[in-house]
Each structure stands twice: as C-alpha cells, then as structure tokens.
mmCIF file of C-alpha atoms in Angstrom:
data_model
loop_
_atom_site.group_PDB
_atom_site.id
_atom_site.type_symbol
_atom_site.label_atom_id
_atom_site.label_comp_id
_atom_site.label_asym_id
_atom_site.label_seq_id
_atom_site.Cartn_x
_atom_site.Cartn_y
_atom_site.Cartn_z
ATOM 1 C CA ASP A 134 182.612 39.873 -52.494
ATOM 2 C CA ILE A 135 183.504 41.609 -49.215
ATOM 3 C CA LYS A 136 180.220 40.754 -47.446
ATOM 4 C CA SER A 137 180.472 37.003 -48.133
ATOM 5 C CA SER A 138 184.174 37.109 -47.198
ATOM 6 C CA MET A 139 183.278 38.539 -43.778
ATOM 7 C CA GLN A 140 180.632 35.842 -43.254
ATOM 8 C CA LYS A 141 183.256 33.109 -43.734
ATOM 9 C CA HIS A 142 185.084 34.048 -40.531
ATOM 10 C CA LYS A 143 184.702 31.625 -37.649
ATOM 11 C CA LYS A 144 184.034 32.741 -34.101
ATOM 12 C CA ALA A 145 187.184 33.255 -31.992
ATOM 13 C CA ILE A 146 187.998 34.040 -28.367
ATOM 14 C CA LEU A 147 190.960 35.680 -26.653
ATOM 15 C CA TYR A 148 191.265 34.578 -23.020
ATOM 16 C CA LEU A 149 193.738 36.267 -20.638
ATOM 17 C CA GLU A 150 195.281 34.697 -17.531
ATOM 18 C CA ASP A 151 193.468 37.118 -15.200
ATOM 19 C CA GLY A 152 190.111 35.919 -16.544
ATOM 20 C CA LEU A 153 189.313 38.793 -18.916
ATOM 21 C CA PHE A 154 188.191 37.580 -22.345
ATOM 22 C CA PHE A 155 187.217 39.043 -25.714
ATOM 23 C CA GLU A 156 184.983 37.381 -28.298
ATOM 24 C CA GLY A 157 185.546 38.179 -31.954
ATOM 25 C CA LYS A 158 186.103 36.590 -35.362
ATOM 26 C CA SER A 159 188.991 34.439 -36.496
ATOM 27 C CA LEU A 160 191.853 35.891 -38.500
ATOM 28 C CA GLY A 161 194.247 33.694 -40.466
ATOM 29 C CA SER A 162 194.275 30.006 -39.521
ATOM 30 C CA ALA A 163 191.689 28.246 -37.396
ATOM 31 C CA GLY A 164 192.851 26.460 -34.258
ATOM 32 C CA GLU A 165 194.330 27.393 -30.907
ATOM 33 C CA THR A 166 197.466 29.255 -29.871
ATOM 34 C CA SER A 167 198.979 30.847 -26.792
ATOM 35 C CA GLY A 168 201.717 33.216 -25.611
ATOM 36 C CA GLU A 169 202.401 36.425 -23.740
ATOM 37 C CA VAL A 170 199.987 39.113 -24.970
ATOM 38 C CA CYS A 171 201.709 42.415 -25.725
ATOM 39 C CA PHE A 172 200.772 45.484 -27.766
ATOM 40 C CA ASN A 173 202.574 47.308 -30.582
ATOM 41 C CA THR A 174 201.907 51.010 -31.155
ATOM 42 C CA GLY A 175 203.073 51.076 -34.802
ATOM 43 C CA MET A 176 200.621 51.956 -37.575
ATOM 44 C CA THR A 177 202.573 49.911 -40.135
ATOM 45 C CA GLY A 178 205.133 47.111 -40.227
ATOM 46 C CA TYR A 179 202.902 44.146 -39.356
ATOM 47 C CA GLN A 180 204.825 41.779 -41.626
ATOM 48 C CA GLU A 181 208.206 42.677 -40.096
ATOM 49 C CA ILE A 182 206.676 42.372 -36.613
ATOM 50 C CA LEU A 183 205.258 38.903 -37.281
ATOM 51 C CA THR A 184 208.583 37.614 -38.670
ATOM 52 C CA ASP A 185 210.807 39.208 -35.992
ATOM 53 C CA PRO A 186 212.332 36.382 -33.864
ATOM 54 C CA SER A 187 212.128 38.721 -30.838
ATOM 55 C CA TYR A 188 208.354 38.034 -30.800
ATOM 56 C CA ALA A 189 208.800 34.279 -30.173
ATOM 57 C CA LYS A 190 206.163 32.969 -27.722
ATOM 58 C CA GLN A 191 204.280 36.275 -27.910
ATOM 59 C CA MET A 192 200.885 37.245 -29.327
ATOM 60 C CA VAL A 193 200.911 40.762 -30.725
ATOM 61 C CA ALA A 194 197.971 43.151 -30.479
ATOM 62 C CA MET A 195 198.191 46.064 -32.932
ATOM 63 C CA CYS A 196 197.022 49.416 -31.561
ATOM 64 C CA SER A 197 196.243 50.843 -34.997
ATOM 65 C CA PRO A 198 192.583 49.966 -35.758
ATOM 66 C CA HIS A 199 192.979 49.084 -39.447
ATOM 67 C CA ILE A 200 195.610 46.482 -40.370
ATOM 68 C CA GLY A 201 196.412 44.861 -43.717
ATOM 69 C CA ASN A 202 195.705 47.698 -46.151
ATOM 70 C CA TYR A 203 199.004 47.215 -48.035
ATOM 71 C CA GLY A 204 198.921 43.407 -47.992
ATOM 72 C CA ALA A 205 201.998 41.210 -47.718
ATOM 73 C CA ASN A 206 205.009 40.510 -49.940
ATOM 74 C CA ASN A 207 208.210 38.454 -50.029
ATOM 75 C CA SER A 208 210.523 41.391 -49.235
ATOM 76 C CA ASP A 209 209.236 42.754 -45.907
ATOM 77 C CA VAL A 210 210.199 39.715 -43.829
ATOM 78 C CA GLU A 211 212.838 39.756 -41.093
ATOM 79 C CA SER A 212 213.468 35.993 -40.993
ATOM 80 C CA SER A 213 212.502 32.745 -42.720
ATOM 81 C CA LYS A 214 209.240 32.286 -40.802
ATOM 82 C CA VAL A 215 206.632 33.852 -38.526
ATOM 83 C CA TYR A 216 207.723 33.796 -34.870
ATOM 84 C CA ALA A 217 204.768 35.573 -33.229
ATOM 85 C CA THR A 218 202.402 32.888 -31.952
ATOM 86 C CA GLY A 219 199.229 34.935 -32.433
ATOM 87 C CA PHE A 220 197.936 38.156 -33.996
ATOM 88 C CA ILE A 221 195.259 40.432 -32.538
ATOM 89 C CA ILE A 222 193.671 43.329 -34.463
ATOM 90 C CA LYS A 223 190.562 45.495 -34.471
ATOM 91 C CA SER A 224 189.779 45.255 -38.164
ATOM 92 C CA GLU A 225 191.361 43.578 -41.179
ATOM 93 C CA SER A 226 191.508 45.527 -44.425
ATOM 94 C CA LEU A 227 189.863 43.233 -46.972
ATOM 95 C CA ILE A 228 191.337 45.179 -49.885
ATOM 96 C CA SER A 229 195.131 45.355 -49.979
ATOM 97 C CA SER A 230 196.376 48.100 -52.238
ATOM 98 C CA ASN A 231 200.108 48.249 -52.924
ATOM 99 C CA TRP A 232 202.178 47.562 -56.037
ATOM 100 C CA ARG A 233 204.463 45.246 -54.014
ATOM 101 C CA SER A 234 201.605 43.208 -52.519
ATOM 102 C CA THR A 235 201.442 39.509 -53.431
ATOM 103 C CA ALA A 236 198.911 38.394 -50.799
ATOM 104 C CA THR A 237 196.394 39.744 -48.304
ATOM 105 C CA LEU A 238 197.232 39.793 -44.593
ATOM 106 C CA SER A 239 194.815 36.895 -43.993
ATOM 107 C CA GLU A 240 196.413 34.832 -46.790
ATOM 108 C CA PHE A 241 199.870 35.519 -45.317
ATOM 109 C CA LEU A 242 198.703 34.405 -41.854
ATOM 110 C CA LYS A 243 197.028 31.250 -43.249
ATOM 111 C CA LYS A 244 200.119 30.345 -45.285
ATOM 112 C CA ASN A 245 202.225 30.577 -42.103
ATOM 113 C CA GLY A 246 199.697 28.812 -39.878
ATOM 114 C CA VAL A 247 199.121 31.830 -37.612
ATOM 115 C CA VAL A 248 195.964 31.859 -35.491
ATOM 116 C CA GLY A 249 194.582 35.347 -34.962
ATOM 117 C CA ILE A 250 191.512 37.237 -33.792
ATOM 118 C CA GLN A 251 189.800 40.400 -35.077
ATOM 119 C CA ASP A 252 186.710 42.473 -34.357
ATOM 120 C CA ILE A 253 187.606 42.940 -30.675
ATOM 121 C CA ASP A 254 188.136 46.176 -28.760
ATOM 122 C CA THR A 255 191.938 46.416 -29.047
ATOM 123 C CA ARG A 256 191.891 49.781 -27.274
ATOM 124 C CA ALA A 257 190.345 48.180 -24.170
ATOM 125 C CA LEU A 258 192.857 45.305 -24.423
ATOM 126 C CA THR A 259 195.810 47.722 -24.680
ATOM 127 C CA LEU A 260 194.616 49.760 -21.686
ATOM 128 C CA HIS A 261 194.141 46.555 -19.693
ATOM 129 C CA ILE A 262 197.720 45.389 -20.422
ATOM 130 C CA ARG A 263 199.074 48.889 -19.756
ATOM 131 C CA ASP A 264 197.365 48.976 -16.356
ATOM 132 C CA ASN A 265 197.846 45.333 -15.321
ATOM 133 C CA GLY A 266 201.008 44.341 -17.217
ATOM 134 C CA ALA A 267 201.751 41.928 -20.054
ATOM 135 C CA MET A 268 200.222 38.509 -19.387
ATOM 136 C CA ASN A 269 199.709 35.144 -21.023
ATOM 137 C CA GLY A 270 196.693 34.507 -23.222
ATOM 138 C CA ILE A 271 195.023 31.962 -25.508
ATOM 139 C CA ILE A 272 193.350 32.553 -28.875
ATOM 140 C CA SER A 273 190.971 29.760 -29.849
ATOM 141 C CA THR A 274 188.486 29.113 -32.633
ATOM 142 C CA LYS A 275 187.427 25.724 -31.192
ATOM 143 C CA ASP A 276 187.290 25.927 -27.388
ATOM 144 C CA PHE A 277 184.974 28.538 -25.855
ATOM 145 C CA LYS A 278 184.617 27.012 -22.367
ATOM 146 C CA LEU A 279 186.087 29.469 -19.864
ATOM 147 C CA THR A 280 186.825 26.730 -17.311
ATOM 148 C CA SER A 281 188.753 24.751 -19.932
ATOM 149 C CA LEU A 282 190.727 27.821 -21.107
ATOM 150 C CA LYS A 283 191.516 28.705 -17.479
ATOM 151 C CA GLU A 284 193.090 25.260 -16.931
ATOM 152 C CA LYS A 285 195.078 25.458 -20.196
ATOM 153 C CA ILE A 286 196.494 28.888 -19.410
ATOM 154 C CA LYS A 287 197.950 27.651 -16.104
ATOM 155 C CA LYS A 288 200.342 25.437 -18.099
ATOM 156 C CA ILE A 289 201.862 28.293 -20.146
ATOM 157 C CA PRO A 290 205.265 29.314 -18.724
ATOM 158 C CA SER A 291 205.932 32.921 -17.727
ATOM 159 C CA MET A 292 208.280 34.957 -19.947
ATOM 160 C CA GLU A 293 210.381 35.698 -16.869
ATOM 161 C CA GLY A 294 213.181 33.128 -16.632
ATOM 162 C CA LEU A 295 212.562 31.847 -20.175
ATOM 163 C CA ASP A 296 215.584 31.284 -22.443
ATOM 164 C CA LEU A 297 214.252 31.511 -26.007
ATOM 165 C CA ALA A 298 217.509 32.502 -27.742
ATOM 166 C CA LYS A 299 218.505 28.828 -28.133
ATOM 167 C CA GLU A 300 215.169 28.099 -29.832
ATOM 168 C CA VAL A 301 215.411 30.834 -32.484
ATOM 169 C CA SER A 302 219.192 30.908 -33.080
ATOM 170 C CA ILE A 303 220.926 29.247 -36.041
ATOM 171 C CA ASN A 304 222.382 25.782 -35.365
ATOM 172 C CA ARG A 305 225.756 26.250 -37.034
ATOM 173 C CA LYS A 306 227.856 29.207 -38.118
ATOM 174 C CA LYS A 307 227.107 30.834 -41.457
ATOM 175 C CA ILE A 308 229.168 33.416 -43.370
ATOM 176 C CA LEU A 309 227.527 36.171 -45.443
ATOM 177 C CA PHE A 310 229.672 38.042 -47.975
ATOM 178 C CA PRO A 311 229.248 41.642 -49.213
ATOM 179 C CA LYS A 312 228.908 42.459 -52.926
ATOM 180 C CA ASN A 313 232.100 44.514 -52.922
ATOM 181 C CA LYS A 314 235.524 43.784 -51.474
ATOM 182 C CA THR A 315 235.421 42.881 -47.771
ATOM 183 C CA LYS A 316 236.485 45.797 -45.571
ATOM 184 C CA TYR A 317 235.444 44.416 -42.155
ATOM 185 C CA ARG A 318 234.883 41.012 -40.581
ATOM 186 C CA ILE A 319 232.018 40.992 -38.080
ATOM 187 C CA ALA A 320 231.212 38.107 -35.748
ATOM 188 C CA ALA A 321 227.475 38.324 -35.070
ATOM 189 C CA ILE A 322 226.103 36.245 -32.202
ATOM 190 C CA ASP A 323 222.600 35.253 -33.279
ATOM 191 C CA TYR A 324 220.115 35.379 -30.398
ATOM 192 C CA GLY A 325 217.286 35.942 -32.928
ATOM 193 C CA MET A 326 218.813 38.390 -35.420
ATOM 194 C CA LYS A 327 216.654 40.357 -37.857
ATOM 195 C CA SER A 328 217.827 40.203 -41.476
ATOM 196 C CA ASN A 329 217.842 43.967 -41.947
ATOM 197 C CA ILE A 330 220.638 44.278 -39.352
ATOM 198 C CA TYR A 331 223.085 42.144 -41.306
ATOM 199 C CA ASN A 332 221.880 43.724 -44.576
ATOM 200 C CA ILE A 333 223.124 47.116 -43.280
ATOM 201 C CA MET A 334 226.464 45.533 -42.334
ATOM 202 C CA LEU A 335 226.788 43.956 -45.788
ATOM 203 C CA GLU A 336 226.065 47.376 -47.362
ATOM 204 C CA HIS A 337 229.066 48.721 -45.397
ATOM 205 C CA ASP A 338 231.280 46.073 -47.065
ATOM 206 C CA ALA A 339 231.385 43.838 -43.992
ATOM 207 C CA GLU A 340 231.680 40.068 -44.107
ATOM 208 C CA VAL A 341 229.256 38.818 -41.453
ATOM 209 C CA CYS A 342 229.792 35.491 -39.728
ATOM 210 C CA LEU A 343 226.647 34.441 -37.869
ATOM 211 C CA PHE A 344 227.363 32.341 -34.784
ATOM 212 C CA PRO A 345 224.829 30.291 -32.781
ATOM 213 C CA ALA A 346 223.765 31.784 -29.433
ATOM 214 C CA THR A 347 225.702 28.997 -27.681
ATOM 215 C CA ALA A 348 229.028 29.691 -29.464
ATOM 216 C CA THR A 349 232.066 29.934 -27.159
ATOM 217 C CA ALA A 350 234.385 32.946 -26.905
ATOM 218 C CA LYS A 351 237.239 30.774 -28.280
ATOM 219 C CA THR A 352 235.227 29.837 -31.418
ATOM 220 C CA ILE A 353 234.303 33.481 -32.035
ATOM 221 C CA LEU A 354 237.878 34.771 -31.548
ATOM 222 C CA ASN A 355 239.256 32.010 -33.814
ATOM 223 C CA TYR A 356 237.325 33.687 -36.661
ATOM 224 C CA ASN A 357 239.499 36.776 -35.908
ATOM 225 C CA PRO A 358 236.758 39.385 -36.364
ATOM 226 C CA ASP A 359 237.291 43.162 -36.427
ATOM 227 C CA GLY A 360 234.208 43.565 -34.249
ATOM 228 C CA ILE A 361 231.603 41.512 -32.382
ATOM 229 C CA PHE A 362 227.875 42.133 -32.682
ATOM 230 C CA LEU A 363 225.292 40.977 -30.117
ATOM 231 C CA SER A 364 221.891 40.635 -31.785
ATOM 232 C CA ASN A 365 218.296 41.187 -30.735
ATOM 233 C CA GLY A 366 216.203 38.220 -29.629
ATOM 234 C CA PRO A 367 213.345 36.977 -27.421
ATOM 235 C CA GLY A 368 212.984 35.953 -23.794
ATOM 236 C CA ASP A 369 214.599 36.843 -20.481
ATOM 237 C CA PRO A 370 218.231 38.010 -20.888
ATOM 238 C CA ALA A 371 219.161 36.849 -17.368
ATOM 239 C CA ALA A 372 218.270 33.261 -18.385
ATOM 240 C CA ILE A 373 220.939 33.265 -21.124
ATOM 241 C CA ASP A 374 223.760 32.435 -18.697
ATOM 242 C CA TYR A 375 225.951 30.836 -21.416
ATOM 243 C CA GLY A 376 225.677 34.008 -23.534
ATOM 244 C CA ILE A 377 226.588 36.263 -20.592
ATOM 245 C CA LYS A 378 229.662 34.100 -19.810
ATOM 246 C CA THR A 379 230.794 34.248 -23.459
ATOM 247 C CA VAL A 380 230.443 38.041 -23.678
ATOM 248 C CA LYS A 381 232.341 38.416 -20.373
ATOM 249 C CA LYS A 382 235.290 36.579 -21.982
ATOM 250 C CA LEU A 383 235.039 38.719 -25.143
ATOM 251 C CA LEU A 384 235.020 42.095 -23.335
ATOM 252 C CA GLY A 385 238.106 44.138 -24.130
ATOM 253 C CA LYS A 386 239.284 41.730 -26.848
ATOM 254 C CA LYS A 387 237.415 43.358 -29.769
ATOM 255 C CA PRO A 388 234.942 46.243 -30.249
ATOM 256 C CA ILE A 389 231.473 45.072 -29.167
ATOM 257 C CA PHE A 390 228.091 46.465 -30.260
ATOM 258 C CA GLY A 391 224.726 45.192 -28.995
ATOM 259 C CA ILE A 392 221.083 45.785 -29.930
ATOM 260 C CA CYS A 393 218.010 45.042 -27.786
ATOM 261 C CA LEU A 394 218.588 41.607 -26.169
ATOM 262 C CA GLY A 395 222.275 42.045 -27.103
ATOM 263 C CA HIS A 396 222.230 45.334 -25.146
ATOM 264 C CA GLN A 397 220.829 43.545 -22.091
ATOM 265 C CA ILE A 398 223.363 40.690 -22.364
ATOM 266 C CA LEU A 399 226.221 43.219 -22.604
ATOM 267 C CA ALA A 400 224.940 44.958 -19.452
ATOM 268 C CA LEU A 401 224.725 41.614 -17.606
ATOM 269 C CA ALA A 402 228.258 40.727 -18.778
ATOM 270 C CA LEU A 403 229.371 44.048 -17.240
ATOM 271 C CA ASP A 404 227.805 42.812 -13.948
ATOM 272 C CA ALA A 405 224.696 45.001 -14.163
ATOM 273 C CA LYS A 406 221.158 43.663 -13.632
ATOM 274 C CA THR A 407 218.002 43.511 -15.788
ATOM 275 C CA PHE A 408 214.324 43.452 -14.811
ATOM 276 C CA LYS A 409 211.002 42.579 -16.452
ATOM 277 C CA MET A 410 209.033 45.674 -17.406
ATOM 278 C CA LYS A 411 205.325 46.003 -16.739
ATOM 279 C CA PHE A 412 204.345 46.026 -20.422
ATOM 280 C CA GLY A 413 207.541 46.876 -22.323
ATOM 281 C CA HIS A 414 208.120 49.104 -25.342
ATOM 282 C CA ARG A 415 206.902 47.900 -28.723
ATOM 283 C CA GLY A 416 206.362 50.181 -31.688
ATOM 284 C CA ILE A 417 208.036 52.401 -34.274
ATOM 285 C CA ASN A 418 207.335 55.707 -32.523
ATOM 286 C CA GLN A 419 209.300 55.470 -29.266
ATOM 287 C CA PRO A 420 211.066 58.709 -28.192
ATOM 288 C CA VAL A 421 214.690 58.416 -27.049
ATOM 289 C CA LYS A 422 217.095 61.149 -25.897
ATOM 290 C CA ASN A 423 220.776 60.940 -26.824
ATOM 291 C CA LEU A 424 222.468 62.288 -23.676
ATOM 292 C CA LYS A 425 225.711 62.977 -25.537
ATOM 293 C CA ASN A 426 224.251 65.583 -27.911
ATOM 294 C CA ASP A 427 220.809 66.268 -26.347
ATOM 295 C CA LYS A 428 219.056 65.224 -29.578
ATOM 296 C CA ILE A 429 215.751 63.378 -29.610
ATOM 297 C CA GLU A 430 215.323 60.326 -31.832
ATOM 298 C CA ILE A 431 212.099 58.555 -32.746
ATOM 299 C CA THR A 432 212.986 54.880 -32.591
ATOM 300 C CA SER A 433 211.719 51.396 -33.350
ATOM 301 C CA GLN A 434 211.569 49.189 -30.225
ATOM 302 C CA ASN A 435 210.516 45.729 -29.144
ATOM 303 C CA HIS A 436 211.445 44.621 -25.634
ATOM 304 C CA GLY A 437 209.876 43.559 -22.359
ATOM 305 C CA PHE A 438 213.026 43.689 -20.193
ATOM 306 C CA ALA A 439 215.304 46.614 -19.313
ATOM 307 C CA VAL A 440 218.664 47.358 -17.682
ATOM 308 C CA ASP A 441 218.654 48.532 -14.069
ATOM 309 C CA PRO A 442 220.511 51.902 -14.145
ATOM 310 C CA GLU A 443 221.519 51.665 -10.458
ATOM 311 C CA SER A 444 223.363 48.401 -11.113
ATOM 312 C CA LEU A 445 225.665 49.677 -13.886
ATOM 313 C CA PRO A 446 229.401 49.633 -12.976
ATOM 314 C CA SER A 447 231.363 52.884 -12.626
ATOM 315 C CA ASN A 448 233.178 52.376 -15.960
ATOM 316 C CA THR A 449 229.866 52.308 -17.889
ATOM 317 C CA ILE A 450 227.810 55.391 -18.760
ATOM 318 C CA ILE A 451 224.184 55.745 -19.867
ATOM 319 C CA THR A 452 224.180 57.278 -23.377
ATOM 320 C CA HIS A 453 220.438 57.208 -24.163
ATOM 321 C CA ILE A 454 217.211 57.262 -22.169
ATOM 322 C CA HIS A 455 213.620 56.474 -23.140
ATOM 323 C CA LEU A 456 211.597 59.672 -22.698
ATOM 324 C CA ASN A 457 208.301 58.015 -21.749
ATOM 325 C CA ASP A 458 209.642 56.404 -18.583
ATOM 326 C CA THR A 459 213.386 57.337 -18.391
ATOM 327 C CA THR A 460 214.476 53.676 -18.691
ATOM 328 C CA VAL A 461 217.984 52.981 -20.022
ATOM 329 C CA ALA A 462 218.052 53.056 -23.845
ATOM 330 C CA GLY A 463 221.820 52.966 -24.420
ATOM 331 C CA ILE A 464 225.092 52.324 -22.581
ATOM 332 C CA GLU A 465 228.796 52.646 -23.313
ATOM 333 C CA CYS A 466 231.942 51.258 -21.693
ATOM 334 C CA LYS A 467 234.797 53.101 -23.431
ATOM 335 C CA SER A 468 237.583 51.295 -21.568
ATOM 336 C CA LEU A 469 236.350 47.958 -22.954
ATOM 337 C CA GLN A 470 235.303 49.308 -26.405
ATOM 338 C CA ALA A 471 231.706 48.204 -25.901
ATOM 339 C CA TYR A 472 228.386 49.954 -26.389
ATOM 340 C CA SER A 473 224.754 49.039 -26.978
ATOM 341 C CA VAL A 474 221.244 50.397 -27.496
ATOM 342 C CA GLN A 475 217.870 49.128 -26.301
ATOM 343 C CA TYR A 476 216.165 49.942 -29.605
ATOM 344 C CA HIS A 477 216.438 48.930 -33.280
ATOM 345 C CA PRO A 478 218.617 51.396 -35.235
ATOM 346 C CA GLU A 479 218.151 49.300 -38.396
ATOM 347 C CA SER A 480 214.544 50.570 -38.200
ATOM 348 C CA SER A 481 212.714 47.820 -39.984
ATOM 349 C CA PRO A 482 210.008 48.972 -39.736
ATOM 350 C CA GLY A 483 210.442 52.509 -38.462
ATOM 351 C CA PRO A 484 212.158 55.891 -38.841
ATOM 352 C CA HIS A 485 215.851 56.135 -39.786
ATOM 353 C CA ASP A 486 216.826 58.593 -37.007
ATOM 354 C CA SER A 487 219.201 56.097 -35.382
ATOM 355 C CA ARG A 488 221.118 54.632 -38.328
ATOM 356 C CA TYR A 489 224.190 56.599 -37.128
ATOM 357 C CA ILE A 490 224.551 54.033 -34.316
ATOM 358 C CA PHE A 491 226.063 51.600 -36.854
ATOM 359 C CA LYS A 492 228.675 54.181 -37.931
ATOM 360 C CA GLN A 493 230.074 54.195 -34.396
ATOM 361 C CA PHE A 494 230.713 50.435 -34.723
ATOM 362 C CA PHE A 495 232.590 50.833 -38.018
ATOM 363 C CA GLN A 496 234.609 53.749 -36.583
ATOM 364 C CA MET A 497 235.590 51.605 -33.585
ATOM 365 C CA MET A 498 236.694 48.789 -35.908
ATOM 366 C CA ASP A 499 238.729 51.303 -38.010
ATOM 367 C CA LYS A 500 240.386 52.681 -34.881
ATOM 368 C CA ASN A 501 241.155 49.177 -33.654
ATOM 369 C CA ALA A 502 242.657 48.222 -37.038
ATOM 370 C CA LYS A 503 245.032 51.229 -36.908
ATOM 371 C CA LYS A 504 246.324 50.084 -33.503
ATOM 372 C CA LYS A 505 247.376 46.698 -34.907
#
C-alpha cells in the first residue's frame, strides 16, 4: 500500500557548493551523484527531460510540486538513456494513471540507475538558484557528513569551459531513411541530438545522416547534403573549438539551421561571443518574440549559455528575443544562408507554436536546389 511504500524510502541529502543543504527522502536508486543543479519550470515532460542529452552532467529540479502522475513509457524518450545525473522533486505521485504508462517514475529512475531526492522544499531551492545562480551539487543516500560532502564538491568541474558534446555524440555516422521517397538529404551534426528533431525531418521526407560532433567539413560535404543541421547538446559552446572551426568552413556552402547549442556554435562560427547565464532557461513555457512578425511564441527551452548580442557581426540580425530577459533567441545571416534559434521548435515536450521554424529550413533547401 501507499503508506508502506513511503516508509521504504531511504534518507537523502542534497548539498550545494555554497553550503546550503536540503534533507529529504531518496527517489529512484540509492547511492551518490553530482552535477550542476538547475531548475525546470515545466509541469510535464519529466521523461523527455531526463533523457535529453542536453542535461548531461546536470541535476534537474522540477518546479511543479507533483511529479510522476502519468508514469513512464517507452515512447516519451529523447535518446537511448538517461543523461541527467540527478532528479530533484517535491513529491512523487505514487499512483501513475495513464493508458500509455508501463512503469512508475520511481521504477523508471531505478531501471536507469538515477539517484534522486524528494520531500524537499523545491520552491526554496529554485529561488536560491535564481538569486545565486546555477551551482554544483551532490545528492547522497549514504554520506551525510557536511565536511565530507564539502570536500567532494570541490572536485566537480564547473560547467563553464566544459566540452560535453564529444561525450554524448555518436561515434560514427549513421543514416536514417524516411518512409516515403527521399526529397531532401540533411547532414545533422550530433552534439547531443534529441530524437524528436530527426523524427520531424523524416516526416518531411528527409534522409538524415547523423555525423559525430568531431566530423570535419570535408566529410560532411562529401555526403553532398541539401542542408546542414546543428543540433542541441550540453556544455559550454565556446569549448567546442573543433565544432566552431567545422561550421566556419561550412558557412555559405549549404543552408545551415541550428537549435540550442547548434545556435550558439553558429554564432561563434560567425565570430560572435557566448556567455554563461546566471541560471539559464529551462521549461516548456518560455515566452519568445518573433521580431519579423511581432508574434509571441510560447517555447520549450533548455540552455545555460546565450549569445552576446553586441558581438554579432553586421551581416547577422537578431530574429527572436526572450521576453523575460531580452536575451537573443534567434539569429539569421541571409548572405550565408544560415539561421538558428535558442529554443526547441520540435517541442518535445512543449507547445507547437514554433514548428514553423523547420519549414524555413526546407524552403531554403528548395531554393538552393532550384539554383543548381
């Protein structure tokens, strides 16, 4: 029963690098884990969040107080495994009610070896990160000595300067074919690509060739794609020097479209700069303004770095801005047939306001094909 289930939970602690700590109950696997603690404002989508490679080396705190009420299934995953290193919630729903559910949230976390914590004040944690910035943390169900945790946390590297794309990217190229006749050939550089992105491309009759993050411009152009896609991913974009060099060589050769980390890498390839945000944007309810048509979109976002608007070259315009803090949410360089957005138009999870962003890519490839 529910009461005995609650009594089974071990004690757990979340310790932050500035010394603040929260005591609660374990969620998922027992053990110890660490990473940068960040918060997500979405009410749903926990399974997609956990399996999004962009959350590598991060522990996610959900702002919504009740998590797990629709369980977990085999369809709502964005990759082959869980990339988030820890999961932090206020309260787990012990009853999962959904016709697609095959496991509870706790069962899903245990199966994937994820150490989590529940029964803590996630509102206080969110406010603390909002005021003091994202910071490293440890979740433990076995070590409760503050002096010991303090020493351990000193050894965790900062997210700034960390290249994680190599760690999450595929090792060798892989081609995905659409059900119907191939209309486009897209070279997708995988910095930590979510599956729903290439699913949308496949639905548009595109053959998608996934390339490792370290692929050279020559290798990518030898595939002779109609367009090049720069994927989302984790870590500091400025640390991915090999990726920036490759995109620099690709600029102007084929239409280029980037999302999230891909957006930041495109900006860096255009000689702009990026910076680490205080606490980033993570959630499925982020307001963005399209400066071209003055329309507001509610978007799905997950990033801790942003493009410096002052550093953008004269041939590149800002197409979208985030309405909460006016950070750059989209850029376009028409002369080089390149554009990108700082959010996730594939919206998995999230609203579908921004799906039109993909159409622009297909239109650019059509236009390019007519020139040949």
